[in-house]
Amino acid sequence: MKLEWNQTVQPICIAALAILIPTLVSSLPNLKPTKTIITTSDAPAALGPYSQGVLSPDKKTLYISGCIGFDPKTQSMVEGGVEEQADRALKNLVAILKAGGGKVEDVVKTTVLVADIKDYKSVNSVYDKTFKTSKPARSAFAVKDLPAGALVEIEAIACFP
């Protein structure tokens, strides 16, 4: 028996597709975009229940957790004062930034926390070496205490085209 694409067969095919398509779609894995957790051994492991960095679902924004002057190899504070800690914190921040696919010029906002506002100028001199040509927006605060006795902590947000 030869079936022709006519008024008899067409409604049957449409009805079959109306039943099959929702069933097939519902059986697919969740295709909703999700955030990406960024980790690198070139920066110290997180000291608590947080990620070194998180890339947004659209892959255009990277949030970098606060970085302190821990050496990633020893997981302990670098020797020296606030300038050495700021330098190491910024190196850690850049390592996470690179692991997330970014570069220093992609940073649009930083937050700098210092344990003593008198160290603000010293931190600025180190900060300026990292952000030579591309100065992000920034907030800076003096705080009572920082994790692990740190003298400075720096976090960042980067945006990608």
mmCIF file of N, CA and C in Angstrom, residues 5-133:
data_model
loop_
_atom_site.group_PDB
_atom_site.id
_atom_site.type_symbol
_atom_site.label_atom_id
_atom_site.label_comp_id
_atom_site.label_asym_id
_atom_site.label_seq_id
_atom_site.Cartn_x
_atom_site.Cartn_y
_atom_site.Cartn_z
ATOM 1 N N TRP A 5 1.695 11.757 0.870
ATOM 2 C CA TRP A 5 1.654 12.868 1.811
ATOM 3 C C TRP A 5 0.416 13.686 1.477
ATOM 4 N N ASN A 6 -0.613 13.366 2.191
ATOM 5 C CA ASN A 6 -1.884 14.020 1.896
ATOM 6 C C ASN A 6 -2.596 14.364 3.192
ATOM 7 N N GLN A 7 -3.826 14.653 3.068
ATOM 8 C CA GLN A 7 -4.591 15.077 4.228
ATOM 9 C C GLN A 7 -4.770 13.963 5.260
ATOM 10 N N THR A 8 -4.562 12.725 4.898
ATOM 11 C CA THR A 8 -4.697 11.623 5.850
ATOM 12 C C THR A 8 -3.399 11.415 6.623
ATOM 13 N N VAL A 9 -2.263 11.396 5.948
ATOM 14 C CA VAL A 9 -0.975 11.100 6.573
ATOM 15 C C VAL A 9 -0.439 12.307 7.354
ATOM 16 N N GLN A 10 -0.593 13.477 6.830
ATOM 17 C CA GLN A 10 -0.052 14.682 7.450
ATOM 18 C C GLN A 10 -0.523 14.868 8.893
ATOM 19 N N PRO A 11 -1.795 14.792 9.209
ATOM 20 C CA PRO A 11 -2.214 14.969 10.615
ATOM 21 C C PRO A 11 -1.651 13.900 11.538
ATOM 22 N N ILE A 12 -1.489 12.672 11.030
ATOM 23 C CA ILE A 12 -0.923 11.600 11.855
ATOM 24 C C ILE A 12 0.530 11.920 12.198
ATOM 25 N N CYS A 13 1.299 12.377 11.220
ATOM 26 C CA CYS A 13 2.701 12.726 11.455
ATOM 27 C C CYS A 13 2.823 13.892 12.432
ATOM 28 N N ILE A 14 2.012 14.887 12.274
ATOM 29 C CA ILE A 14 2.044 16.049 13.165
ATOM 30 C C ILE A 14 1.691 15.625 14.596
ATOM 31 N N ALA A 15 0.710 14.771 14.748
ATOM 32 C CA ALA A 15 0.316 14.289 16.077
ATOM 33 C C ALA A 15 1.455 13.490 16.718
ATOM 34 N N ALA A 16 2.128 12.663 15.922
ATOM 35 C CA ALA A 16 3.246 11.865 16.444
ATOM 36 C C ALA A 16 4.388 12.772 16.895
ATOM 37 N N LEU A 17 4.697 13.786 16.106
ATOM 38 C CA LEU A 17 5.759 14.721 16.476
ATOM 39 C C LEU A 17 5.388 15.511 17.730
ATOM 40 N N ALA A 18 4.147 15.878 17.863
ATOM 41 C CA ALA A 18 3.688 16.627 19.037
ATOM 42 C C ALA A 18 3.881 15.814 20.312
ATOM 43 N N ILE A 19 3.832 14.499 20.199
ATOM 44 C CA ILE A 19 4.042 13.626 21.355
ATOM 45 C C ILE A 19 5.534 13.372 21.573
ATOM 46 N N LEU A 20 6.279 13.128 20.502
ATOM 47 C CA LEU A 20 7.690 12.760 20.608
ATOM 48 C C LEU A 20 8.611 13.915 21.001
ATOM 49 N N ILE A 21 8.419 15.087 20.444
ATOM 50 C CA ILE A 21 9.345 16.192 20.682
ATOM 51 C C ILE A 21 9.421 16.563 22.154
ATOM 52 N N PRO A 22 8.319 16.798 22.864
ATOM 53 C CA PRO A 22 8.452 17.134 24.298
ATOM 54 C C PRO A 22 9.133 16.029 25.100
ATOM 55 N N THR A 23 8.883 14.778 24.747
ATOM 56 C CA THR A 23 9.513 13.660 25.440
ATOM 57 C C THR A 23 11.017 13.670 25.208
ATOM 58 N N LEU A 24 11.446 13.895 23.974
ATOM 59 C CA LEU A 24 12.879 13.944 23.663
ATOM 60 C C LEU A 24 13.558 15.118 24.354
ATOM 61 N N VAL A 25 12.936 16.274 24.306
ATOM 62 C CA VAL A 25 13.520 17.465 24.918
ATOM 63 C C VAL A 25 13.642 17.295 26.430
ATOM 64 N N SER A 26 12.644 16.744 27.073
ATOM 65 C CA SER A 26 12.702 16.585 28.529
ATOM 66 C C SER A 26 13.750 15.556 28.953
ATOM 67 N N SER A 27 14.148 14.671 28.046
ATOM 68 C CA SER A 27 15.151 13.672 28.403
ATOM 69 C C SER A 27 16.580 14.176 28.186
ATOM 70 N N LEU A 28 16.749 15.347 27.575
ATOM 71 C CA LEU A 28 18.084 15.923 27.384
ATOM 72 C C LEU A 28 18.624 16.404 28.726
ATOM 73 N N PRO A 29 19.953 16.422 28.869
ATOM 74 C CA PRO A 29 20.514 16.955 30.110
ATOM 75 C C PRO A 29 20.195 18.450 30.215
ATOM 76 N N ASN A 30 20.274 18.959 31.430
ATOM 77 C CA ASN A 30 20.022 20.375 31.653
ATOM 78 C C ASN A 30 21.061 21.190 30.880
ATOM 79 N N LEU A 31 20.621 21.929 29.896
ATOM 80 C CA LEU A 31 21.539 22.686 29.054
ATOM 81 C C LEU A 31 21.671 24.141 29.497
ATOM 82 N N LYS A 32 21.127 24.459 30.667
ATOM 83 C CA LYS A 32 21.236 25.808 31.188
ATOM 84 C C LYS A 32 22.708 26.111 31.469
ATOM 85 N N PRO A 33 23.199 27.261 31.021
ATOM 86 C CA PRO A 33 24.603 27.588 31.288
ATOM 87 C C PRO A 33 24.860 27.674 32.793
ATOM 88 N N THR A 34 26.025 27.250 33.208
ATOM 89 C CA THR A 34 26.376 27.301 34.627
ATOM 90 C C THR A 34 27.692 28.047 34.809
ATOM 91 N N LYS A 35 27.904 28.502 36.010
ATOM 92 C CA LYS A 35 29.168 29.166 36.323
ATOM 93 C C LYS A 35 30.303 28.156 36.249
ATOM 94 N N THR A 36 31.508 28.665 36.066
ATOM 95 C CA THR A 36 32.704 27.823 36.012
ATOM 96 C C THR A 36 33.600 28.195 37.182
ATOM 97 N N ILE A 37 33.989 27.205 37.957
ATOM 98 C CA ILE A 37 34.903 27.431 39.076
ATOM 99 C C ILE A 37 36.327 27.439 38.535
ATOM 100 N N ILE A 38 37.073 28.478 38.871
ATOM 101 C CA ILE A 38 38.450 28.635 38.407
ATOM 102 C C ILE A 38 39.402 28.293 39.559
ATOM 103 N N THR A 39 40.327 27.397 39.275
ATOM 104 C CA THR A 39 41.355 27.053 40.266
ATOM 105 C C THR A 39 42.700 26.958 39.557
ATOM 106 N N THR A 40 43.751 27.242 40.297
ATOM 107 C CA THR A 40 45.104 27.113 39.771
ATOM 108 C C THR A 40 46.053 26.810 40.927
ATOM 109 N N SER A 41 47.047 26.018 40.648
ATOM 110 C CA SER A 41 48.074 25.738 41.657
ATOM 111 C C SER A 41 49.096 26.871 41.724
ATOM 112 N N ASP A 42 48.984 27.850 40.812
ATOM 113 C CA ASP A 42 49.881 29.005 40.825
ATOM 114 C C ASP A 42 49.449 30.076 41.828
ATOM 115 N N ALA A 43 48.363 29.808 42.530
ATOM 116 C CA ALA A 43 47.898 30.680 43.617
ATOM 117 C C ALA A 43 47.564 29.765 44.790
ATOM 118 N N PRO A 44 47.612 30.295 46.008
ATOM 119 C CA PRO A 44 47.325 29.449 47.173
ATOM 120 C C PRO A 44 45.906 28.884 47.125
ATOM 121 N N ALA A 45 45.744 27.712 47.692
ATOM 122 C CA ALA A 45 44.412 27.115 47.808
ATOM 123 C C ALA A 45 43.565 27.995 48.720
ATOM 124 N N ALA A 46 42.258 27.953 48.509
ATOM 125 C CA ALA A 46 41.338 28.727 49.338
ATOM 126 C C ALA A 46 41.476 28.308 50.803
ATOM 127 N N LEU A 47 41.399 29.277 51.695
ATOM 128 C CA LEU A 47 41.516 29.004 53.130
ATOM 129 C C LEU A 47 40.192 28.588 53.757
ATOM 130 N N GLY A 48 39.127 28.650 52.999
ATOM 131 C CA GLY A 48 37.805 28.330 53.531
ATOM 132 C C GLY A 48 36.894 27.821 52.433
ATOM 133 N N PRO A 49 35.590 27.848 52.680
ATOM 134 C CA PRO A 49 34.618 27.308 51.722
ATOM 135 C C PRO A 49 34.279 28.313 50.607
ATOM 136 N N TYR A 50 35.257 28.606 49.783
ATOM 137 C CA TYR A 50 35.055 29.507 48.647
ATOM 138 C C TYR A 50 35.990 29.096 47.517
ATOM 139 N N SER A 51 35.798 29.683 46.359
ATOM 140 C CA SER A 51 36.613 29.373 45.179
ATOM 141 C C SER A 51 37.635 30.480 44.947
ATOM 142 N N GLN A 52 38.749 30.123 44.323
ATOM 143 C CA GLN A 52 39.726 31.148 43.954
ATOM 144 C C GLN A 52 39.087 32.147 42.991
ATOM 145 N N GLY A 53 38.300 31.625 42.056
ATOM 146 C CA GLY A 53 37.623 32.484 41.096
ATOM 147 C C GLY A 53 36.373 31.807 40.573
ATOM 148 N N VAL A 54 35.450 32.622 40.076
ATOM 149 C CA VAL A 54 34.219 32.102 39.483
ATOM 150 C C VAL A 54 33.966 32.874 38.186
ATOM 151 N N LEU A 55 33.823 32.115 37.089
ATOM 152 C CA LEU A 55 33.523 32.697 35.786
ATOM 153 C C LEU A 55 32.020 32.612 35.574
ATOM 154 N N SER A 56 31.419 33.723 35.182
ATOM 155 C CA SER A 56 29.963 33.776 35.005
ATOM 156 C C SER A 56 29.508 32.830 33.892
ATOM 157 N N PRO A 57 28.226 32.444 33.908
ATOM 158 C CA PRO A 57 27.710 31.520 32.892
ATOM 159 C C PRO A 57 27.915 32.007 31.453
ATOM 160 N N ASP A 58 27.871 33.316 31.238
ATOM 161 C CA ASP A 58 28.071 33.831 29.877
ATOM 162 C C ASP A 58 29.554 33.965 29.518
ATOM 163 N N LYS A 59 30.438 33.584 30.439
ATOM 164 C CA LYS A 59 31.903 33.585 30.241
ATOM 165 C C LYS A 59 32.467 34.982 30.016
ATOM 166 N N LYS A 60 31.751 36.008 30.501
ATOM 167 C CA LYS A 60 32.202 37.378 30.268
ATOM 168 C C LYS A 60 32.672 38.098 31.528
ATOM 169 N N THR A 61 32.418 37.511 32.693
ATOM 170 C CA THR A 61 32.813 38.164 33.937
ATOM 171 C C THR A 61 33.490 37.148 34.854
ATOM 172 N N LEU A 62 34.660 37.504 35.340
ATOM 173 C CA LEU A 62 35.407 36.664 36.268
ATOM 174 C C LEU A 62 35.506 37.384 37.606
ATOM 175 N N TYR A 63 35.067 36.711 38.661
ATOM 176 C CA TYR A 63 35.137 37.230 40.017
ATOM 177 C C TYR A 63 36.289 36.523 40.727
ATOM 178 N N ILE A 64 37.265 37.288 41.190
ATOM 179 C CA ILE A 64 38.434 36.714 41.851
ATOM 180 C C ILE A 64 38.350 37.018 43.345
ATOM 181 N N SER A 65 38.386 35.952 44.142
ATOM 182 C CA SER A 65 38.313 36.109 45.595
ATOM 183 C C SER A 65 39.513 36.884 46.112
ATOM 184 N N GLY A 66 39.361 37.409 47.314
ATOM 185 C CA GLY A 66 40.445 38.160 47.928
ATOM 186 C C GLY A 66 41.719 37.344 48.018
ATOM 187 N N CYS A 67 42.810 37.944 47.577
ATOM 188 C CA CYS A 67 44.124 37.289 47.601
ATOM 189 C C CYS A 67 45.001 37.957 48.650
ATOM 190 N N ILE A 68 45.684 37.128 49.411
ATOM 191 C CA ILE A 68 46.639 37.633 50.400
ATOM 192 C C ILE A 68 48.033 37.183 49.997
ATOM 193 N N GLY A 69 49.019 37.555 50.786
ATOM 194 C CA GLY A 69 50.412 37.301 50.436
ATOM 195 C C GLY A 69 50.915 35.902 50.727
ATOM 196 N N PHE A 70 50.094 34.893 50.535
ATOM 197 C CA PHE A 70 50.535 33.506 50.713
ATOM 198 C C PHE A 70 51.323 33.040 49.501
ATOM 199 N N ASP A 71 52.393 32.333 49.763
ATOM 200 C CA ASP A 71 53.160 31.687 48.700
ATOM 201 C C ASP A 71 52.422 30.405 48.324
ATOM 202 N N PRO A 72 52.098 30.203 47.043
ATOM 203 C CA PRO A 72 51.337 29.009 46.666
ATOM 204 C C PRO A 72 52.093 27.699 46.884
ATOM 205 N N LYS A 73 53.409 27.761 46.913
ATOM 206 C CA LYS A 73 54.192 26.527 47.111
ATOM 207 C C LYS A 73 54.199 26.087 48.573
ATOM 208 N N THR A 74 54.251 27.059 49.481
ATOM 209 C CA THR A 74 54.342 26.721 50.907
ATOM 210 C C THR A 74 53.024 26.905 51.645
ATOM 211 N N GLN A 75 52.077 27.580 51.020
ATOM 212 C CA GLN A 75 50.778 27.884 51.622
ATOM 213 C C GLN A 75 50.979 28.638 52.946
ATOM 214 N N SER A 76 52.004 29.490 52.958
ATOM 215 C CA SER A 76 52.244 30.327 54.130
ATOM 216 C C SER A 76 52.597 31.740 53.670
ATOM 217 N N MET A 77 52.510 32.677 54.600
ATOM 218 C CA MET A 77 52.737 34.081 54.293
ATOM 219 C C MET A 77 54.196 34.319 53.881
ATOM 220 N N VAL A 78 54.374 35.156 52.860
ATOM 221 C CA VAL A 78 55.725 35.516 52.439
ATOM 222 C C VAL A 78 56.386 36.329 53.546
ATOM 223 N N GLU A 79 57.706 36.304 53.568
ATOM 224 C CA GLU A 79 58.438 37.084 54.567
ATOM 225 C C GLU A 79 58.497 38.532 54.119
ATOM 226 N N GLY A 80 58.606 39.413 55.085
ATOM 227 C CA GLY A 80 58.688 40.837 54.788
ATOM 228 C C GLY A 80 57.463 41.551 55.298
ATOM 229 N N GLY A 81 57.271 42.755 54.787
ATOM 230 C CA GLY A 81 56.172 43.581 55.255
ATOM 231 C C GLY A 81 55.039 43.689 54.251
ATOM 232 N N VAL A 82 54.345 44.804 54.321
ATOM 233 C CA VAL A 82 53.146 44.991 53.499
ATOM 234 C C VAL A 82 53.475 45.018 52.003
ATOM 235 N N GLU A 83 54.613 45.568 51.615
ATOM 236 C CA GLU A 83 54.961 45.613 50.187
ATOM 237 C C GLU A 83 55.184 44.208 49.628
ATOM 238 N N GLU A 84 55.867 43.367 50.371
ATOM 239 C CA GLU A 84 56.096 41.989 49.919
ATOM 240 C C GLU A 84 54.774 41.221 49.864
ATOM 241 N N GLN A 85 53.920 41.446 50.857
ATOM 242 C CA GLN A 85 52.618 40.772 50.857
ATOM 243 C C GLN A 85 51.735 41.274 49.713
ATOM 244 N N ALA A 86 51.757 42.562 49.447
ATOM 245 C CA ALA A 86 50.968 43.114 48.339
ATOM 246 C C ALA A 86 51.460 42.557 47.010
ATOM 247 N N ASP A 87 52.765 42.472 46.849
ATOM 248 C CA ASP A 87 53.342 41.930 45.610
ATOM 249 C C ASP A 87 52.901 40.480 45.402
ATOM 250 N N ARG A 88 52.972 39.674 46.453
ATOM 251 C CA ARG A 88 52.571 38.265 46.342
ATOM 252 C C ARG A 88 51.067 38.154 46.128
ATOM 253 N N ALA A 89 50.280 38.972 46.812
ATOM 254 C CA ALA A 89 48.828 38.946 46.634
ATOM 255 C C ALA A 89 48.468 39.261 45.177
ATOM 256 N N LEU A 90 49.121 40.241 44.597
ATOM 257 C CA LEU A 90 48.842 40.605 43.204
ATOM 258 C C LEU A 90 49.307 39.517 42.238
ATOM 259 N N LYS A 91 50.421 38.865 42.536
ATOM 260 C CA LYS A 91 50.854 37.736 41.697
ATOM 261 C C LYS A 91 49.828 36.605 41.767
ATOM 262 N N ASN A 92 49.294 36.356 42.953
ATOM 263 C CA ASN A 92 48.264 35.324 43.103
ATOM 264 C C ASN A 92 47.012 35.699 42.319
ATOM 265 N N LEU A 93 46.623 36.964 42.408
ATOM 266 C CA LEU A 93 45.447 37.453 41.693
ATOM 267 C C LEU A 93 45.632 37.289 40.179
ATOM 268 N N VAL A 94 46.793 37.663 39.671
ATOM 269 C CA VAL A 94 47.070 37.542 38.233
ATOM 270 C C VAL A 94 47.091 36.069 37.803
ATOM 271 N N ALA A 95 47.574 35.187 38.655
ATOM 272 C CA ALA A 95 47.581 33.751 38.326
ATOM 273 C C ALA A 95 46.150 33.232 38.169
ATOM 274 N N ILE A 96 45.258 33.642 39.054
ATOM 275 C CA ILE A 96 43.854 33.231 38.954
ATOM 276 C C ILE A 96 43.210 33.859 37.724
ATOM 277 N N LEU A 97 43.527 35.107 37.468
ATOM 278 C CA LEU A 97 43.025 35.810 36.285
ATOM 279 C C LEU A 97 43.423 35.068 35.015
ATOM 280 N N LYS A 98 44.682 34.679 34.920
ATOM 281 C CA LYS A 98 45.165 33.934 33.743
ATOM 282 C C LYS A 98 44.502 32.566 33.646
ATOM 283 N N ALA A 99 44.315 31.900 34.780
ATOM 284 C CA ALA A 99 43.650 30.583 34.775
ATOM 285 C C ALA A 99 42.218 30.701 34.267
ATOM 286 N N GLY A 100 41.614 31.873 34.466
ATOM 287 C CA GLY A 100 40.259 32.119 33.988
ATOM 288 C C GLY A 100 40.209 32.658 32.572
ATOM 289 N N GLY A 101 41.372 32.758 31.922
ATOM 290 C CA GLY A 101 41.426 33.211 30.538
ATOM 291 C C GLY A 101 41.605 34.709 30.357
ATOM 292 N N GLY A 102 41.987 35.401 31.428
ATOM 293 C CA GLY A 102 42.097 36.848 31.338
ATOM 294 C C GLY A 102 43.512 37.366 31.431
ATOM 295 N N LYS A 103 43.593 38.680 31.322
ATOM 296 C CA LYS A 103 44.866 39.385 31.469
ATOM 297 C C LYS A 103 44.610 40.633 32.309
ATOM 298 N N VAL A 104 45.660 41.260 32.774
ATOM 299 C CA VAL A 104 45.538 42.399 33.681
ATOM 300 C C VAL A 104 44.631 43.483 33.095
ATOM 301 N N GLU A 105 44.706 43.693 31.802
ATOM 302 C CA GLU A 105 43.897 44.747 31.167
ATOM 303 C C GLU A 105 42.396 44.460 31.233
ATOM 304 N N ASP A 106 42.007 43.236 31.538
ATOM 305 C CA ASP A 106 40.593 42.869 31.641
ATOM 306 C C ASP A 106 39.989 43.226 32.997
ATOM 307 N N VAL A 107 40.818 43.553 33.972
ATOM 308 C CA VAL A 107 40.323 43.865 35.312
ATOM 309 C C VAL A 107 39.626 45.228 35.280
ATOM 310 N N VAL A 108 38.371 45.240 35.736
ATOM 311 C CA VAL A 108 37.594 46.485 35.731
ATOM 312 C C VAL A 108 37.381 47.055 37.128
ATOM 313 N N LYS A 109 37.558 46.223 38.165
ATOM 314 C CA LYS A 109 37.313 46.681 39.534
ATOM 315 C C LYS A 109 38.133 45.859 40.511
ATOM 316 N N THR A 110 38.739 46.539 41.467
ATOM 317 C CA THR A 110 39.423 45.844 42.560
ATOM 318 C C THR A 110 38.933 46.418 43.886
ATOM 319 N N THR A 111 39.113 45.620 44.905
ATOM 320 C CA THR A 111 38.900 46.075 46.272
ATOM 321 C C THR A 111 40.172 45.738 47.045
ATOM 322 N N VAL A 112 40.729 46.740 47.697
ATOM 323 C CA VAL A 112 41.960 46.571 48.465
ATOM 324 C C VAL A 112 41.626 46.766 49.941
ATOM 325 N N LEU A 113 42.007 45.790 50.737
ATOM 326 C CA LEU A 113 41.826 45.860 52.187
ATOM 327 C C LEU A 113 43.203 45.910 52.838
ATOM 328 N N VAL A 114 43.409 46.871 53.704
ATOM 329 C CA VAL A 114 44.679 46.955 54.435
ATOM 330 C C VAL A 114 44.394 46.893 55.930
ATOM 331 N N ALA A 115 45.305 46.286 56.654
ATOM 332 C CA ALA A 115 45.144 46.177 58.101
ATOM 333 C C ALA A 115 45.466 47.498 58.797
ATOM 334 N N ASP A 116 46.219 48.357 58.115
ATOM 335 C CA ASP A 116 46.595 49.654 58.684
ATOM 336 C C ASP A 116 46.582 50.685 57.553
ATOM 337 N N ILE A 117 45.772 51.714 57.691
ATOM 338 C CA ILE A 117 45.652 52.724 56.636
ATOM 339 C C ILE A 117 46.986 53.416 56.361
ATOM 340 N N LYS A 118 47.904 53.370 57.310
ATOM 341 C CA LYS A 118 49.233 53.954 57.091
ATOM 342 C C LYS A 118 49.994 53.220 55.990
ATOM 343 N N ASP A 119 49.572 51.990 55.674
ATOM 344 C CA ASP A 119 50.230 51.208 54.623
ATOM 345 C C ASP A 119 49.655 51.479 53.228
ATOM 346 N N TYR A 120 48.664 52.343 53.164
ATOM 347 C CA TYR A 120 47.972 52.626 51.900
ATOM 348 C C TYR A 120 48.950 53.063 50.798
ATOM 349 N N LYS A 121 49.847 53.978 51.112
ATOM 350 C CA LYS A 121 50.807 54.490 50.127
ATOM 351 C C LYS A 121 51.763 53.383 49.659
ATOM 352 N N SER A 122 52.223 52.564 50.573
ATOM 353 C CA SER A 122 53.130 51.464 50.215
ATOM 354 C C SER A 122 52.438 50.456 49.304
ATOM 355 N N VAL A 123 51.187 50.134 49.620
ATOM 356 C CA VAL A 123 50.422 49.201 48.785
ATOM 357 C C VAL A 123 50.204 49.808 47.404
ATOM 358 N N ASN A 124 49.926 51.105 47.347
ATOM 359 C CA ASN A 124 49.736 51.776 46.060
ATOM 360 C C ASN A 124 50.958 51.659 45.158
ATOM 361 N N SER A 125 52.142 51.774 45.737
ATOM 362 C CA SER A 125 53.357 51.713 44.911
ATOM 363 C C SER A 125 53.528 50.330 44.286
ATOM 364 N N VAL A 126 53.155 49.282 45.008
ATOM 365 C CA VAL A 126 53.234 47.928 44.468
ATOM 366 C C VAL A 126 52.093 47.693 43.475
ATOM 367 N N TYR A 127 50.908 48.134 43.825
ATOM 368 C CA TYR A 127 49.705 47.991 42.987
ATOM 369 C C TYR A 127 49.933 48.623 41.616
ATOM 370 N N ASP A 128 50.564 49.796 41.611
ATOM 371 C CA ASP A 128 50.816 50.525 40.365
ATOM 372 C C ASP A 128 51.697 49.735 39.403
ATOM 373 N N LYS A 129 52.582 48.900 39.914
ATOM 374 C CA LYS A 129 53.458 48.087 39.043
ATOM 375 C C LYS A 129 52.669 47.006 38.307
ATOM 376 N N THR A 130 51.605 46.502 38.917
ATOM 377 C CA THR A 130 50.779 45.474 38.266
ATOM 378 C C THR A 130 49.826 46.108 37.266
ATOM 379 N N PHE A 131 49.217 47.219 37.648
ATOM 380 C CA PHE A 131 48.233 47.877 36.784
ATOM 381 C C PHE A 131 48.866 49.111 36.138
ATOM 382 N N LYS A 132 49.946 48.858 35.381
ATOM 383 C CA LYS A 132 50.728 49.944 34.779
ATOM 384 C C LYS A 132 49.919 50.797 33.808
ATOM 385 N N THR A 133 49.298 50.146 32.846
ATOM 386 C CA THR A 133 48.652 50.889 31.759
ATOM 387 C C THR A 133 47.138 50.870 31.833
#
